[in-house]
Tab-separated table of C-alpha atoms and ligand atoms in Angstrom:
chain	number	residue	atom	x	y	z
A	7	MET	CA	12.733	14.830	24.781
A	8	ALA	CA	11.617	16.039	21.346
A	9	ARG	CA	9.017	13.876	19.658
A	10	LYS	CA	10.168	11.450	16.965
A	11	LYS	CA	9.212	12.172	13.342
A	12	ILE	CA	7.442	9.578	11.202
A	13	ALA	CA	7.284	10.244	7.455
A	14	LEU	CA	4.784	8.228	5.396
A	15	ILE	CA	5.545	8.259	1.663
A	16	GLY	CA	2.212	7.394	0.091
A	17	ALA	CA	-1.026	8.604	1.664
A	18	GLY	CA	-3.319	5.949	0.212
A	19	ASN	CA	-5.130	3.091	1.900
A	20	ILE	CA	-2.135	1.819	3.831
A	21	GLY	CA	-0.565	5.264	4.313
A	22	GLY	CA	-3.691	6.686	5.917
A	23	THR	CA	-4.024	3.676	8.182
A	24	LEU	CA	-0.341	3.918	9.154
A	25	ALA	CA	-0.868	7.553	10.105
A	26	HIS	CA	-3.905	6.725	12.241
A	27	LEU	CA	-2.117	3.877	14.070
A	28	ALA	CA	1.060	5.936	14.612
A	29	ALA	CA	-1.022	8.785	16.035
A	30	GLN	CA	-3.051	6.498	18.310
A	31	LYS	CA	0.205	5.015	19.658
A	32	GLU	CA	1.791	8.512	19.907
A	33	LEU	CA	4.906	7.280	18.078
A	34	GLY	CA	5.743	10.866	17.103
A	35	ASP	CA	4.766	13.689	14.781
A	36	ILE	CA	3.587	12.436	11.402
A	37	VAL	CA	4.151	13.777	7.893
A	38	LEU	CA	2.037	12.269	5.124
A	39	PHE	CA	3.622	12.713	1.680
A	40	ASP	CA	1.964	11.961	-1.654
A	41	VAL	CA	2.135	13.189	-5.247
A	42	ALA	CA	-1.651	13.536	-5.328
A	43	GLU	CA	-2.540	17.151	-4.591
A	44	GLY	CA	-4.742	17.502	-1.538
A	45	LEU	CA	-4.832	13.830	-0.554
A	46	PRO	CA	-2.103	13.958	2.150
A	47	GLN	CA	-3.307	17.348	3.338
A	48	GLY	CA	-6.921	16.210	3.569
A	49	LYS	CA	-6.123	12.986	5.401
A	50	ALA	CA	-3.760	14.828	7.797
A	51	LEU	CA	-6.460	17.345	8.646
A	52	ASP	CA	-9.095	14.632	9.135
A	53	LEU	CA	-6.720	12.545	11.301
A	54	SER	CA	-5.765	15.588	13.388
A	55	GLN	CA	-9.434	15.947	14.216
A	56	CYS	CA	-9.402	12.425	15.683
A	57	GLY	CA	-7.028	13.750	18.371
A	58	PRO	CA	-9.588	15.349	20.681
A	59	VAL	CA	-11.869	12.310	20.375
A	60	GLU	CA	-9.199	9.622	20.866
A	61	GLY	CA	-6.923	11.635	23.152
A	62	PHE	CA	-3.650	11.479	21.266
A	63	ASP	CA	-1.146	14.347	20.899
A	64	ALA	CA	0.518	14.155	17.517
A	65	LYS	CA	1.185	16.858	14.945
A	66	ILE	CA	-0.052	15.422	11.661
A	67	THR	CA	0.679	17.275	8.433
A	68	GLY	CA	0.279	16.497	4.734
A	69	THR	CA	2.580	17.586	1.952
A	70	ASN	CA	3.583	17.206	-1.679
A	71	ASP	CA	7.113	18.469	-0.955
A	72	TYR	CA	9.914	16.072	0.018
A	73	ALA	CA	11.614	18.880	1.985
A	74	ASP	CA	8.925	18.374	4.630
A	75	ILE	CA	10.215	14.886	5.493
A	76	ALA	CA	13.552	16.368	6.599
A	77	GLY	CA	14.947	14.735	9.727
A	78	ALA	CA	12.458	11.873	9.813
A	79	ASP	CA	13.428	9.090	12.210
A	80	VAL	CA	11.258	6.490	10.479
A	81	ILE	CA	10.014	6.480	6.894
A	82	ILE	CA	7.366	3.996	5.737
A	83	VAL	CA	6.979	3.753	1.958
A	84	THR	CA	3.696	2.682	0.354
A	85	ALA	CA	3.952	4.920	-2.712
A	86	GLY	CA	2.951	3.243	-5.978
A	87	VAL	CA	0.038	1.340	-7.406
A	88	ALA	CA	-1.768	-1.550	-5.798
A	89	ARG	CA	-3.197	-4.699	-7.328
A	90	LYS	CA	-6.623	-5.074	-8.879
A	91	PRO	CA	-8.296	-8.473	-9.433
A	92	GLY	CA	-6.425	-10.549	-11.986
A	93	MET	CA	-3.108	-8.771	-11.347
A	94	SER	CA	-0.093	-10.382	-9.709
A	95	ARG	CA	2.199	-8.437	-7.410
A	96	ASP	CA	4.903	-8.783	-10.090
A	97	ASP	CA	2.657	-6.960	-12.601
A	98	LEU	CA	3.256	-3.786	-10.558
A	99	LEU	CA	7.028	-3.871	-11.071
A	100	GLY	CA	7.362	-1.559	-14.077
A	101	ILE	CA	5.318	1.274	-12.603
A	102	ASN	CA	6.477	0.968	-9.004
A	103	LEU	CA	10.184	0.739	-9.858
A	104	LYS	CA	10.006	4.264	-11.259
A	105	VAL	CA	8.179	5.382	-8.112
A	106	MET	CA	10.947	3.856	-5.930
A	107	LYS	CA	13.515	5.900	-7.868
A	108	SER	CA	11.772	9.182	-7.015
A	109	VAL	CA	11.170	8.091	-3.425
A	110	GLY	CA	14.800	6.959	-2.988
A	111	GLU	CA	16.078	10.302	-4.271
A	112	GLY	CA	13.690	12.190	-1.985
A	113	ILE	CA	14.863	10.222	1.045
A	114	ALA	CA	18.567	10.566	0.171
A	115	ALA	CA	18.228	14.327	-0.138
A	116	ASN	CA	16.118	14.959	2.960
A	117	ALA	CA	16.281	12.137	5.519
A	118	PRO	CA	19.376	9.955	4.985
A	119	ASP	CA	19.524	8.937	8.670
A	120	ALA	CA	16.020	7.449	8.760
A	121	PHE	CA	15.056	3.813	9.243
A	122	VAL	CA	13.152	3.030	6.049
A	123	ILE	CA	10.418	0.398	5.909
A	124	CYS	CA	9.298	-0.403	2.371
A	125	ILE	CA	5.828	-1.854	1.800
A	126	THR	CA	5.319	-1.202	-1.937
A	127	ASN	CA	4.949	-4.303	-4.137
A	128	PRO	CA	6.502	-6.395	-5.584
A	129	LEU	CA	8.049	-6.038	-2.142
A	130	ASP	CA	11.320	-7.976	-2.347
A	131	ALA	CA	12.350	-6.161	-5.537
A	132	MET	CA	11.057	-2.741	-4.480
A	133	VAL	CA	12.891	-2.754	-1.134
A	134	TRP	CA	16.123	-3.747	-2.937
A	135	ALA	CA	15.635	-0.999	-5.550
A	136	LEU	CA	14.745	1.584	-2.887
A	137	ARG	CA	17.993	0.777	-1.044
A	138	GLU	CA	19.947	1.096	-4.282
A	139	PHE	CA	18.306	4.389	-5.259
A	140	SER	CA	18.549	5.915	-1.775
A	141	GLY	CA	22.097	4.767	-1.027
A	142	LEU	CA	21.216	4.281	2.653
A	143	PRO	CA	23.046	1.564	4.656
A	144	HIS	CA	21.542	-1.901	4.114
A	145	ASN	CA	20.682	-2.238	7.810
A	146	LYS	CA	18.534	0.911	7.638
A	147	VAL	CA	16.339	-0.248	4.746
A	148	VAL	CA	13.946	-3.158	5.279
A	149	GLY	CA	10.825	-4.575	3.681
A	150	MET	CA	7.526	-5.374	5.369
A	151	ALA	CA	5.950	-8.633	4.248
A	152	GLY	CA	6.813	-11.467	6.635
A	153	VAL	CA	5.082	-9.866	9.637
A	154	LEU	CA	1.889	-9.636	7.552
A	155	ASP	CA	2.217	-13.125	6.047
A	156	SER	CA	2.959	-14.596	9.497
A	157	ALA	CA	-0.066	-12.746	10.909
A	158	ARG	CA	-2.255	-14.322	8.233
A	159	PHE	CA	-0.757	-17.759	8.982
A	160	SER	CA	-1.293	-17.224	12.747
A	161	THR	CA	-4.886	-16.124	12.221
A	162	PHE	CA	-5.774	-19.234	10.233
A	163	LEU	CA	-4.020	-21.516	12.771
A	164	ALA	CA	-5.817	-19.837	15.711
A	165	TRP	CA	-9.144	-20.460	13.962
A	166	GLU	CA	-8.207	-24.087	13.261
A	167	PHE	CA	-7.210	-24.819	16.870
A	168	GLY	CA	-9.870	-22.602	18.470
A	169	VAL	CA	-7.272	-20.778	20.558
A	170	SER	CA	-6.317	-17.154	21.253
A	171	ILE	CA	-4.221	-15.514	18.559
A	172	ARG	CA	-1.986	-14.451	21.495
A	173	ASP	CA	-0.805	-18.029	21.843
A	174	VAL	CA	0.024	-18.594	18.185
A	175	ASN	CA	3.512	-17.792	16.934
A	176	THR	CA	4.513	-18.415	13.330
A	177	PHE	CA	7.302	-17.773	10.836
A	178	VAL	CA	6.826	-17.108	7.139
A	179	LEU	CA	10.093	-16.818	5.205
A	180	GLY	CA	11.066	-16.100	1.613
A	181	GLY	CA	9.607	-13.715	-0.921
A	182	HIS	CA	6.262	-11.976	-0.549
A	183	GLY	CA	4.645	-13.987	-3.284
A	184	ASP	CA	3.186	-17.403	-4.116
A	185	THR	CA	6.564	-18.954	-3.250
A	186	MET	CA	6.592	-17.670	0.349
A	187	VAL	CA	7.510	-20.301	2.962
A	188	PRO	CA	5.228	-20.677	5.993
A	189	VAL	CA	7.581	-22.643	8.249
A	190	VAL	CA	5.365	-25.236	9.953
A	191	GLN	CA	8.216	-26.734	12.020
A	192	TYR	CA	8.750	-23.446	13.896
A	193	SER	CA	5.087	-22.511	14.197
A	194	THR	CA	3.701	-23.108	17.688
A	195	VAL	CA	0.634	-22.772	19.875
A	196	ASN	CA	1.957	-21.616	23.243
A	197	GLY	CA	5.228	-23.414	22.550
A	198	ILE	CA	3.696	-26.611	21.170
A	199	PRO	CA	4.996	-27.091	17.612
A	200	VAL	CA	2.301	-27.573	14.980
A	201	PRO	CA	3.740	-30.976	13.919
A	202	ASP	CA	3.190	-32.168	17.513
A	203	LEU	CA	-0.375	-30.852	17.438
A	204	ILE	CA	-0.944	-32.964	14.310
A	205	LYS	CA	0.452	-36.036	16.126
A	206	MET	CA	-1.814	-35.211	19.090
A	207	GLY	CA	-4.782	-35.358	16.745
A	208	ARG	CA	-5.694	-31.693	17.239
A	209	THR	CA	-5.663	-31.240	13.452
A	210	THR	CA	-4.555	-33.083	10.307
A	211	GLN	CA	-1.698	-32.633	7.869
A	212	GLU	CA	-4.228	-31.968	5.114
A	213	LYS	CA	-5.806	-29.090	7.070
A	214	ILE	CA	-2.371	-27.586	7.796
A	215	ASP	CA	-1.402	-27.905	4.114
A	216	ALA	CA	-4.609	-26.059	3.197
A	217	ILE	CA	-3.798	-23.313	5.729
A	218	VAL	CA	-0.284	-22.968	4.276
A	219	GLN	CA	-1.788	-22.555	0.814
A	220	ARG	CA	-4.410	-20.051	2.065
A	221	THR	CA	-1.572	-18.036	3.664
A	222	ARG	CA	0.331	-17.983	0.370
A	223	SER	CA	-2.726	-16.635	-1.438
A	224	GLY	CA	-3.859	-14.443	1.462
A	225	GLY	CA	-3.280	-11.212	-0.426
A	226	GLY	CA	-5.088	-12.366	-3.539
A	227	GLU	CA	-8.051	-13.567	-1.462
A	228	ILE	CA	-8.603	-10.024	-0.175
A	229	VAL	CA	-7.991	-8.411	-3.591
A	230	GLY	CA	-10.678	-10.709	-5.007
A	231	LEU	CA	-13.140	-9.704	-2.274
A	232	LEU	CA	-12.432	-5.943	-2.297
A	233	LYS	CA	-12.167	-5.702	-6.110
A	234	THR	CA	-10.949	-2.062	-5.833
A	235	GLY	CA	-7.553	-2.657	-4.206
A	236	SER	CA	-5.588	-4.794	-1.764
A	237	ALA	CA	-5.350	-5.340	1.975
A	238	PHE	CA	-4.399	-2.340	4.071
A	239	TYR	CA	-5.365	-2.759	7.762
A	240	ALA	CA	-3.049	-5.700	8.526
A	241	PRO	CA	-0.255	-4.402	6.273
A	242	ALA	CA	-0.350	-1.101	8.154
A	243	ALA	CA	-0.403	-2.801	11.563
A	244	SER	CA	2.582	-4.899	10.462
A	245	GLY	CA	4.575	-1.858	9.326
A	246	ILE	CA	3.867	-0.097	12.618
A	247	ALA	CA	5.105	-3.130	14.620
A	248	MET	CA	8.422	-2.864	12.755
A	249	ALA	CA	8.613	0.894	13.348
A	250	GLU	CA	7.976	0.367	17.075
A	251	ALA	CA	10.744	-2.260	17.255
A	252	TYR	CA	13.165	0.343	15.862
A	253	LEU	CA	11.926	3.357	17.849
A	254	GLY	CA	11.805	1.380	21.091
A	255	ASP	CA	15.031	-0.579	20.506
A	256	GLN	CA	12.917	-3.665	21.202
A	257	LYS	CA	15.362	-6.257	19.717
A	258	ARG	CA	12.385	-8.170	18.323
A	259	ILE	CA	13.016	-11.152	16.076
A	260	LEU	CA	10.609	-10.507	13.212
A	261	PRO	CA	10.233	-12.040	9.748
A	262	VAL	CA	11.217	-9.152	7.485
A	263	ALA	CA	12.642	-8.607	3.992
A	264	ALA	CA	16.228	-7.910	5.055
A	265	TYR	CA	19.437	-7.634	3.052
A	266	VAL	CA	20.974	-11.125	3.155
A	267	ASP	CA	24.670	-11.510	2.339
A	268	GLY	CA	25.898	-15.009	3.154
A	269	GLN	CA	23.188	-16.487	5.361
A	270	TYR	CA	20.835	-19.132	3.908
A	271	GLY	CA	23.223	-19.477	0.970
A	272	VAL	CA	21.999	-16.113	-0.306
A	273	ASP	CA	24.357	-13.361	-1.487
A	274	GLY	CA	23.317	-9.784	-1.919
A	275	LEU	CA	19.540	-9.618	-2.097
A	276	TYR	CA	16.506	-8.823	0.042
A	277	VAL	CA	14.346	-11.773	1.062
A	278	GLY	CA	12.115	-12.657	4.007
A	279	VAL	CA	14.173	-13.941	6.918
A	280	PRO	CA	14.024	-13.720	10.707
A	281	ALA	CA	15.946	-10.633	11.813
A	282	ILE	CA	16.543	-8.700	15.007
A	283	ILE	CA	15.124	-5.165	14.751
A	284	GLY	CA	16.385	-2.560	17.224
A	285	ALA	CA	17.821	0.958	17.405
A	286	ASN	CA	20.408	0.125	14.720
A	287	GLY	CA	17.738	-1.073	12.324
A	288	VAL	CA	18.293	-4.620	11.111
A	289	GLU	CA	20.835	-5.651	13.728
A	290	GLU	CA	21.211	-9.306	12.787
A	291	VAL	CA	19.851	-11.762	10.251
A	292	VAL	CA	19.098	-14.900	12.260
A	293	GLU	CA	19.990	-18.114	10.430
A	294	ILE	CA	17.698	-20.908	11.648
A	295	GLU	CA	18.012	-24.609	10.834
A	296	LEU	CA	15.451	-25.543	8.189
A	297	ASP	CA	14.271	-29.026	7.258
A	298	GLU	CA	14.920	-30.144	3.682
A	299	GLU	CA	11.418	-29.202	2.498
A	300	ALA	CA	11.639	-25.665	3.918
A	301	LYS	CA	15.180	-25.287	2.556
A	302	GLY	CA	14.026	-26.285	-0.922
A	303	ASN	CA	11.005	-23.999	-0.772
A	304	LEU	CA	13.169	-21.082	0.377
A	305	GLN	CA	15.508	-21.628	-2.577
A	306	VAL	CA	12.519	-21.509	-4.974
A	307	SER	CA	11.472	-18.249	-3.352
A	308	VAL	CA	14.993	-16.785	-3.607
A	309	ASP	CA	15.123	-17.739	-7.286
A	310	ALA	CA	11.798	-15.940	-7.859
A	311	VAL	CA	13.193	-12.798	-6.209
A	312	LYS	CA	16.345	-13.014	-8.373
A	313	GLU	CA	14.143	-13.010	-11.487
A	314	LEU	CA	12.461	-9.811	-10.295
A	315	LEU	CA	15.861	-8.156	-9.822
A	316	VAL	CA	16.843	-9.107	-13.375
A	317	ALA	CA	13.623	-7.462	-14.556
A	318	CYS	CA	14.434	-4.331	-12.527
A	319	LYS	CA	17.925	-4.109	-14.027
A	320	GLY	CA	16.412	-4.535	-17.478
A	321	ILE	CA	14.188	-1.507	-16.892
A	322	ASP	CA	16.698	0.739	-15.132
A	323	GLY	CA	20.264	0.406	-16.288
A	324	THR	CA	21.581	2.328	-13.257
A	325	LEU	CA	20.702	-0.622	-10.966
B	13	TXD	O1	2.835	-6.979	2.476
B	13	TXD	C1	3.031	-6.098	1.624
B	13	TXD	N1	4.240	-5.556	1.474
B	13	TXD	C2	1.869	-5.656	0.730
B	13	TXD	C3	2.187	-4.361	0.010
B	13	TXD	C4	0.572	-5.637	1.423
B	13	TXD	C5	-0.454	-4.920	0.863
B	13	TXD	C6	-0.274	-3.902	-0.205
B	13	TXD	N2	1.040	-3.873	-0.753
B	13	TXD	C7	1.426	-2.760	-1.660
B	13	TXD	O2	1.513	-1.514	-0.967
B	13	TXD	C8	0.483	-2.481	-2.780
B	13	TXD	O3	0.591	-3.472	-3.794
B	13	TXD	C9	0.959	-1.128	-3.231
B	13	TXD	O4	2.103	-1.280	-4.055
B	13	TXD	C10	1.375	-0.466	-1.920
B	13	TXD	C11	0.413	0.547	-1.409
B	13	TXD	O5	-0.845	-0.022	-1.277
B	13	TXD	P1	-2.123	0.931	-0.975
B	13	TXD	O6	-3.304	0.053	-0.828
B	13	TXD	O7	-1.792	1.904	0.093
B	13	TXD	O8	-2.232	1.709	-2.374
B	13	TXD	P2	-2.996	3.100	-2.673
B	13	TXD	O9	-4.158	3.249	-1.749
B	13	TXD	O10	-3.176	3.143	-4.144
B	13	TXD	O11	-1.913	4.202	-2.239
B	13	TXD	C12	-0.739	4.378	-2.970
B	13	TXD	C13	-0.439	5.873	-2.938
B	13	TXD	C14	-1.473	6.713	-3.703
B	13	TXD	O12	-2.052	7.663	-2.835
B	13	TXD	C15	-0.672	7.375	-4.822
B	13	TXD	O13	-1.076	8.698	-5.097
B	13	TXD	C16	0.717	7.359	-4.218
B	13	TXD	O14	0.819	6.095	-3.585
B	13	TXD	N3	1.771	7.499	-5.209
B	13	TXD	C17	2.915	8.151	-4.954
B	13	TXD	N4	3.341	8.746	-3.818
B	13	TXD	C18	4.575	9.297	-3.895
B	13	TXD	N5	5.363	9.293	-5.010
B	13	TXD	C19	4.930	8.713	-6.144
B	13	TXD	N6	5.704	8.703	-7.264
B	13	TXD	C20	3.654	8.092	-6.147
B	13	TXD	N7	2.937	7.422	-7.099
B	13	TXD	C21	1.792	7.058	-6.489
């Protein structure tokens, strides 16, 4: 069977890491696309030379021409600018909306059957705009944020309880911003809900509240430390997990920025929800029962996303 084709639009920090992970996992042949001359070509050549050392067979090429993404099975979009200290994700909207327009047109013209995973920030608005600009079906365009935010939440909980990260399972819903909703009631350690672990005296409500807040500001914490950009290892790993769920028809329930039309009282926008990812892309948005606090927090997050969409429409009248 012919190898799958993975196109990475944006060959920066996350794009290069995506390419390395996809090659190591032999997900398919990889095309790195960027507008910067030489960057995708240089990283593709360097990554190809990892092959003999790491033992992976993957054709890795770099290009500045959208025609080279033709026939891609999966497209992961990181094109745009990243945050610097003092910037919010929303500050990137003006620049990155224009980038999504060019990326959407490139995808529509060359790879309309691909499963598209958007990573560019502000994520919930950019994935919506990319879907609008590309015209692809809503189930074939999804945003990566919840897998990363849940991974951050899981990491902090594993440290708190002193347990393997393998036994921690969490959900973070809502927008990829300060209003995101780490859902404590559905977060477990090997099936034991966190609220029960509080009752068992394994931690305190105050410590869990602090972990929720650290999760919300997890991106900013790394931007402040790096000073030159934002996180890229865990974002890349999270995007690859979503690509694998599609390529392998894994039917995973993952927290992703999916198009929600009716569930959670939301009509017609992208926001972080649990969804089943398989060979048909986003196969189902799973509507879980939320307690009143989580419901209220999710509504705040949805309202924040709606404001971003208004800003997008104010910039580009075609939206
Ligand atoms: O959870 C999440 N979704 C977030 C997303 C997690 C971390 C980072 N998040 C966002 O991803 C971040 O705020 C940025 O908007 C993107 C990409 O982050 P990255 O760290 O990879 O940024 P880089 O290293 O600056 O790479 C961006 C590349 C760079 O090489 C540019 O030349 C290229 O994008 N670029 C373009 N490529 C194609 N087309 C256009 N128009 C273009 N403009 C810039």
